[in-house]
Coordinates of C-alpha atoms and ligand atoms in Angstrom, one line a residue:
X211 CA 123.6 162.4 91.7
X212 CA 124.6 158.6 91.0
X213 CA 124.3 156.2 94.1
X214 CA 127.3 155.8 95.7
X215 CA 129.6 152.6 94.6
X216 CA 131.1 150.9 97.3
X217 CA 134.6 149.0 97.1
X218 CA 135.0 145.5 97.4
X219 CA 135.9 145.7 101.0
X220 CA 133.3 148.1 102.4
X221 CA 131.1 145.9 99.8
X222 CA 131.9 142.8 102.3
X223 CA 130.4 145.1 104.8
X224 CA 127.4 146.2 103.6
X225 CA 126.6 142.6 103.0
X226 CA 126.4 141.7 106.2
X227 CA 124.0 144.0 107.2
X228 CA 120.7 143.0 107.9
X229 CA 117.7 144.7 105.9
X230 CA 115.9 147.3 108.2
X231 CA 118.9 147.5 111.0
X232 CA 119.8 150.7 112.8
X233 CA 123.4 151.0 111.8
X234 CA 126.2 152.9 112.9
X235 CA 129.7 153.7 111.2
X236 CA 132.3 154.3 114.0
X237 CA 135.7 156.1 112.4
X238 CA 133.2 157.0 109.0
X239 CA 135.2 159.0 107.2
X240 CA 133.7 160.0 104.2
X241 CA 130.2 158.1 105.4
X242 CA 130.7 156.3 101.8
X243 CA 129.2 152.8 104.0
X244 CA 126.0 154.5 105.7
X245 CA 124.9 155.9 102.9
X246 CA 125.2 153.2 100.3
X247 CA 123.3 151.5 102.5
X248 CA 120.7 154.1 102.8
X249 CA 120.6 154.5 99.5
X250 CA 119.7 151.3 98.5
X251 CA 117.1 151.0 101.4
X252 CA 118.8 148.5 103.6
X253 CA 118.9 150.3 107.0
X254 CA 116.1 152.5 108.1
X255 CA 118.9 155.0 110.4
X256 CA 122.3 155.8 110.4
X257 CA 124.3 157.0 113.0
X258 CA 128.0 158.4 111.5
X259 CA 130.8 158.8 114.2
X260 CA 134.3 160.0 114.1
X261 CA 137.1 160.8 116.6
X262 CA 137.8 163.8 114.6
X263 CA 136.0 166.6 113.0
X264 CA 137.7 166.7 109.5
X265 CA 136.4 163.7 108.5
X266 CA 133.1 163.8 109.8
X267 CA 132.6 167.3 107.8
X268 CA 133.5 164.8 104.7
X269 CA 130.8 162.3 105.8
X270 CA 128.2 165.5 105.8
X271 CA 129.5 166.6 103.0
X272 CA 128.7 163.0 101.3
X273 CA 125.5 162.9 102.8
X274 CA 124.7 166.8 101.5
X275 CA 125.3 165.3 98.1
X276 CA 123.3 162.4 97.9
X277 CA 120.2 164.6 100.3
X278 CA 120.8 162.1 102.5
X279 CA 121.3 164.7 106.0
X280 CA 117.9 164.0 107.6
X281 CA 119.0 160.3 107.7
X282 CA 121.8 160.6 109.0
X283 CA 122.8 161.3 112.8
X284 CA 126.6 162.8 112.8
X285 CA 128.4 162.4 115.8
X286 CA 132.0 163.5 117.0
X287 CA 133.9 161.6 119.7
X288 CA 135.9 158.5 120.3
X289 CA 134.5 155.0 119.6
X290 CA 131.5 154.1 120.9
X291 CA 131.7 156.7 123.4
X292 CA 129.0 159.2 121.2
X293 CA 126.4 156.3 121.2
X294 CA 124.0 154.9 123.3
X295 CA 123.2 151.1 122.5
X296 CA 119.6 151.1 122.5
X297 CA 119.8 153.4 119.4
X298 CA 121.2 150.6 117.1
X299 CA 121.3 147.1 116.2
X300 CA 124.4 147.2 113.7
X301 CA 128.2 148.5 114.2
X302 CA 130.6 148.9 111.3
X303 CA 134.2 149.4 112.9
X304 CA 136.3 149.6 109.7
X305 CA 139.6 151.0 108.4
X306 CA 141.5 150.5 111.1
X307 CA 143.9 149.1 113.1
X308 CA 143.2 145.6 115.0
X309 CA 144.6 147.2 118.7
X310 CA 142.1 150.2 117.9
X311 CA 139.2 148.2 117.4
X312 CA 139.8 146.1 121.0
X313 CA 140.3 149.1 122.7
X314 CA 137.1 150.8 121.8
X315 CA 135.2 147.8 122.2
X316 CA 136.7 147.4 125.7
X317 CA 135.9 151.1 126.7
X318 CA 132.0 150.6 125.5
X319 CA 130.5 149.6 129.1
X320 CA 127.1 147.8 126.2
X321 CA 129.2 146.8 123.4
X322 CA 129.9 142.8 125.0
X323 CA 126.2 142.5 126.7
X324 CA 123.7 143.9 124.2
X325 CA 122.7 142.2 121.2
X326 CA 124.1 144.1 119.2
X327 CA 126.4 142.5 115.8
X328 CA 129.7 144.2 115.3
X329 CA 131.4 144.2 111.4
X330 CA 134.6 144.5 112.1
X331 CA 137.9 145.3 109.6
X332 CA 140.7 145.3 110.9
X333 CA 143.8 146.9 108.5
X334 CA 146.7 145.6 110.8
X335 CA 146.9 143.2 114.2
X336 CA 144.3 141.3 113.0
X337 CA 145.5 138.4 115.3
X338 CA 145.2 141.0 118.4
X339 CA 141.7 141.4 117.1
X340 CA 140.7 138.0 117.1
X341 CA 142.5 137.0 120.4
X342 CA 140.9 140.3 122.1
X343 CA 137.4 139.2 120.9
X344 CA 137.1 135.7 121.9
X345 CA 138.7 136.2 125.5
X346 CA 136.6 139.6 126.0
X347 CA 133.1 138.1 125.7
X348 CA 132.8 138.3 121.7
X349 CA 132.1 135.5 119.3
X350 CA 133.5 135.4 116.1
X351 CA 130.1 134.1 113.9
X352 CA 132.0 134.7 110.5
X353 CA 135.2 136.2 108.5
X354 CA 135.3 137.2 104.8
X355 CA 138.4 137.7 102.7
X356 CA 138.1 140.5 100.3
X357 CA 140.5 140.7 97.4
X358 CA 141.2 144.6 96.2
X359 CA 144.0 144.3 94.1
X360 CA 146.8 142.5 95.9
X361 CA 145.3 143.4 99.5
X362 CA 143.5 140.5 101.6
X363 CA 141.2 142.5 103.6
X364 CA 139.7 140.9 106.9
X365 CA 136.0 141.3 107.7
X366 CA 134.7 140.0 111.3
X367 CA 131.3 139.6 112.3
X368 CA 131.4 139.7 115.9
X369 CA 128.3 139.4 118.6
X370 CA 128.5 139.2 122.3
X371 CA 129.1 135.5 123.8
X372 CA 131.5 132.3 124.1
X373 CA 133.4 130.8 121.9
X374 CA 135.4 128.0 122.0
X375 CA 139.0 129.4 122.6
X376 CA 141.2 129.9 119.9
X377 CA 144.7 128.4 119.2
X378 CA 147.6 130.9 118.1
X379 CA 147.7 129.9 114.5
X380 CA 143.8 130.3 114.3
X381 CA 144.2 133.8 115.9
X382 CA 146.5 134.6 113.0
X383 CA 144.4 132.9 110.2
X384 CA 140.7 132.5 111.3
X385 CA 138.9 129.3 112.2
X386 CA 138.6 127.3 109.0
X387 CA 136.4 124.8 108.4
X388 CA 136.4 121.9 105.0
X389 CA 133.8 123.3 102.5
X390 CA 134.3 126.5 103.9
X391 CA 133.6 129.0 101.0
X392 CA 136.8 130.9 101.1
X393 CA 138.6 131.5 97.2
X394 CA 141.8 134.0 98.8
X395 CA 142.1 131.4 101.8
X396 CA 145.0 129.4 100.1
X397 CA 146.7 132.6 99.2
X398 CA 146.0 134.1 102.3
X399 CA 147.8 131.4 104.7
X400 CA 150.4 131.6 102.1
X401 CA 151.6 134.9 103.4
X402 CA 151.0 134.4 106.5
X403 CA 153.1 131.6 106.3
X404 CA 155.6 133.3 104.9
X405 CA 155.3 136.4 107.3
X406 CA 155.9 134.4 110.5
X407 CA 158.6 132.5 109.5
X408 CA 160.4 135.7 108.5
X409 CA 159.8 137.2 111.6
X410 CA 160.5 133.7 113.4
X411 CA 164.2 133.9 111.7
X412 CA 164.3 137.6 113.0
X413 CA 163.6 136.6 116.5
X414 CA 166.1 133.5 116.2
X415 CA 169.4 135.8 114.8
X416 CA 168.2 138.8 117.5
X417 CA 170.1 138.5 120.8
X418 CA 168.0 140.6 122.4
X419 CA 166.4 138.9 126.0
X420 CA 163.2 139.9 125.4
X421 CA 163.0 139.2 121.0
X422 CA 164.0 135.3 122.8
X423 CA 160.9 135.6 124.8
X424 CA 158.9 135.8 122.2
X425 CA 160.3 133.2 119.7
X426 CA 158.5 130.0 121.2
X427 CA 154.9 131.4 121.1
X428 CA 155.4 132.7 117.6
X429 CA 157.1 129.2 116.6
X430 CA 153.6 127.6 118.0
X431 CA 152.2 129.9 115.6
X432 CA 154.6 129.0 112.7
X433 CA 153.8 125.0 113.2
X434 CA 150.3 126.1 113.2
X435 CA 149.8 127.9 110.6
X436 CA 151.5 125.3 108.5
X437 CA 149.3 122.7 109.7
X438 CA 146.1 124.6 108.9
X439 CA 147.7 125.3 105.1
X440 CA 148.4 121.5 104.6
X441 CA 144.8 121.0 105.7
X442 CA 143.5 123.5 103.7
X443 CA 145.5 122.3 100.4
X444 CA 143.8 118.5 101.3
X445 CA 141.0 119.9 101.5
X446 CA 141.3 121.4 98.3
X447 CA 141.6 118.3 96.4
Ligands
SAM972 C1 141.0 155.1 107.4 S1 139.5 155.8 108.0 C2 138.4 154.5 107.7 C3 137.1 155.1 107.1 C4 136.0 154.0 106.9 N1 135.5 153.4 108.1 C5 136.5 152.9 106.0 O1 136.7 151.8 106.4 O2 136.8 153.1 104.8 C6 139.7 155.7 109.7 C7 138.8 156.7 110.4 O3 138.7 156.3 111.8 C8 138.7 157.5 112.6 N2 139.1 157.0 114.0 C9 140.3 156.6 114.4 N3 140.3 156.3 115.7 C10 139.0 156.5 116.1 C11 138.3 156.4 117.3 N4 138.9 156.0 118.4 N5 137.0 156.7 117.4 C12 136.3 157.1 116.3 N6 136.9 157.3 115.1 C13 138.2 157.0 115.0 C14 139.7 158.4 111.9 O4 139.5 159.7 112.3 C15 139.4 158.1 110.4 O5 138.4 159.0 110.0

């Protein structure tokens, strides 16, 4: 059997884990992650969870065909809820959506006061994400865009601790920093920019009381964003 190949995305992953961590995969799936990294003796254990047990017979069955099944711990159950924290180091949260991630995170009673580094990827509310982390005891110690054909994937590395607190625009876009190694960043703001000002013009042609309620905050985040895109472009020069 030929080593798994990752993706770019669960590539961006893989690369932030650290050589000889204890790793686990919550929401695996087919397990591609865990066993790539096995495979190409990064971890020394692997711990593969799922809410559901269809797909956790697909991470088996991935691990049955690389003979990776005595390496691999499979767990059923929600979140975080099927591991205790003193059995890893690493946790890969990936594929799925921002309000999902928080919400396991928040019902883990070790997730925000072990030592533990999270690897986060968020496929939608991505802003939730980042909002949730920094005011629930998480700090945000770095974010990679990953290109896979027209998708900008996000991928947080998260640890328990302060940060200093976010403004709306960088909980839609990511702190950013000049000389920051980002090649999608430019294109990345771009559609966000363009995202918020659609739903900005939504907001300001809906009559609806509560639609009004929201417009100033997500104007905050319109000027915001802009400004960070201007800066970036400078940057760029
Ligand atoms: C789209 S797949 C992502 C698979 C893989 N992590 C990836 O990024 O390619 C999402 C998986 O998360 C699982 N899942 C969703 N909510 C979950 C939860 N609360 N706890 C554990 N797994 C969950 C689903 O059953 C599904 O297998």
């Amino acid at each position: 059997m030929r080593p798994i190949e990752l993706t770019p995305r669960l590539l961006a992953l893989a690369r932030q884990v650290p050589q000889g961590a204890r790793f686990a995969d919550v929401g695996t799936d087919h397990a591609r992650l865990p066993v790539w990294l096995l495979e190409q003796g990064i971890i020394q254990s692997a711990i593969a969870s799922d809410l559901r047990e269809g797909p956790l017979e697909q991470a088996r069955e991935t691990a049955r065909r690389h003979a990776l099944t005595d390496q691999l711990s499979f767990r059923l159950g929600d979140g975080l809820a099927p591991i205790r924290g003193e059995e890893i180091d690493v946790c890969a949260i990936a594929g799925m959506g921002g309000e999902t991630i928080a919400a396991i995170l928040s019902a883990c009673r070790w997730a925000a006061s072990g030592g533990h580094t999270f690897l986060l990827q968020p496929m939608t509310s991505v802003e939730d994400l980042r909002g949730w982390l920094w005011r629930s005891g998480f700090r945000i110690i770095h974010e990679e865009l990953v290109g896979e054909g027209r998708t900008i994937y996000v991928v947080i590395t998260a640890i328990p601790g302060s940060m200093v607190p976010m403004t709306p625009a960088e909980e839609w876009a990511g702190r950013q920093y000049r000389g920051m190694e980002a090649p999608l960043r430019g294109t990345y703001l771009d559609r966000l920019c363009g995202r918020v000002a659609g739903m900005v013009e939504g907001l300001r042609r809906s009559t609806r009381p509560e639609d009004l309620e929201k417009l100033p905050r997500l104007e905050e985040v319109l000027t915001g964003l802009n400004k960070m895109k201007e800066e970036w472009d400078r940057w760029q020069q």
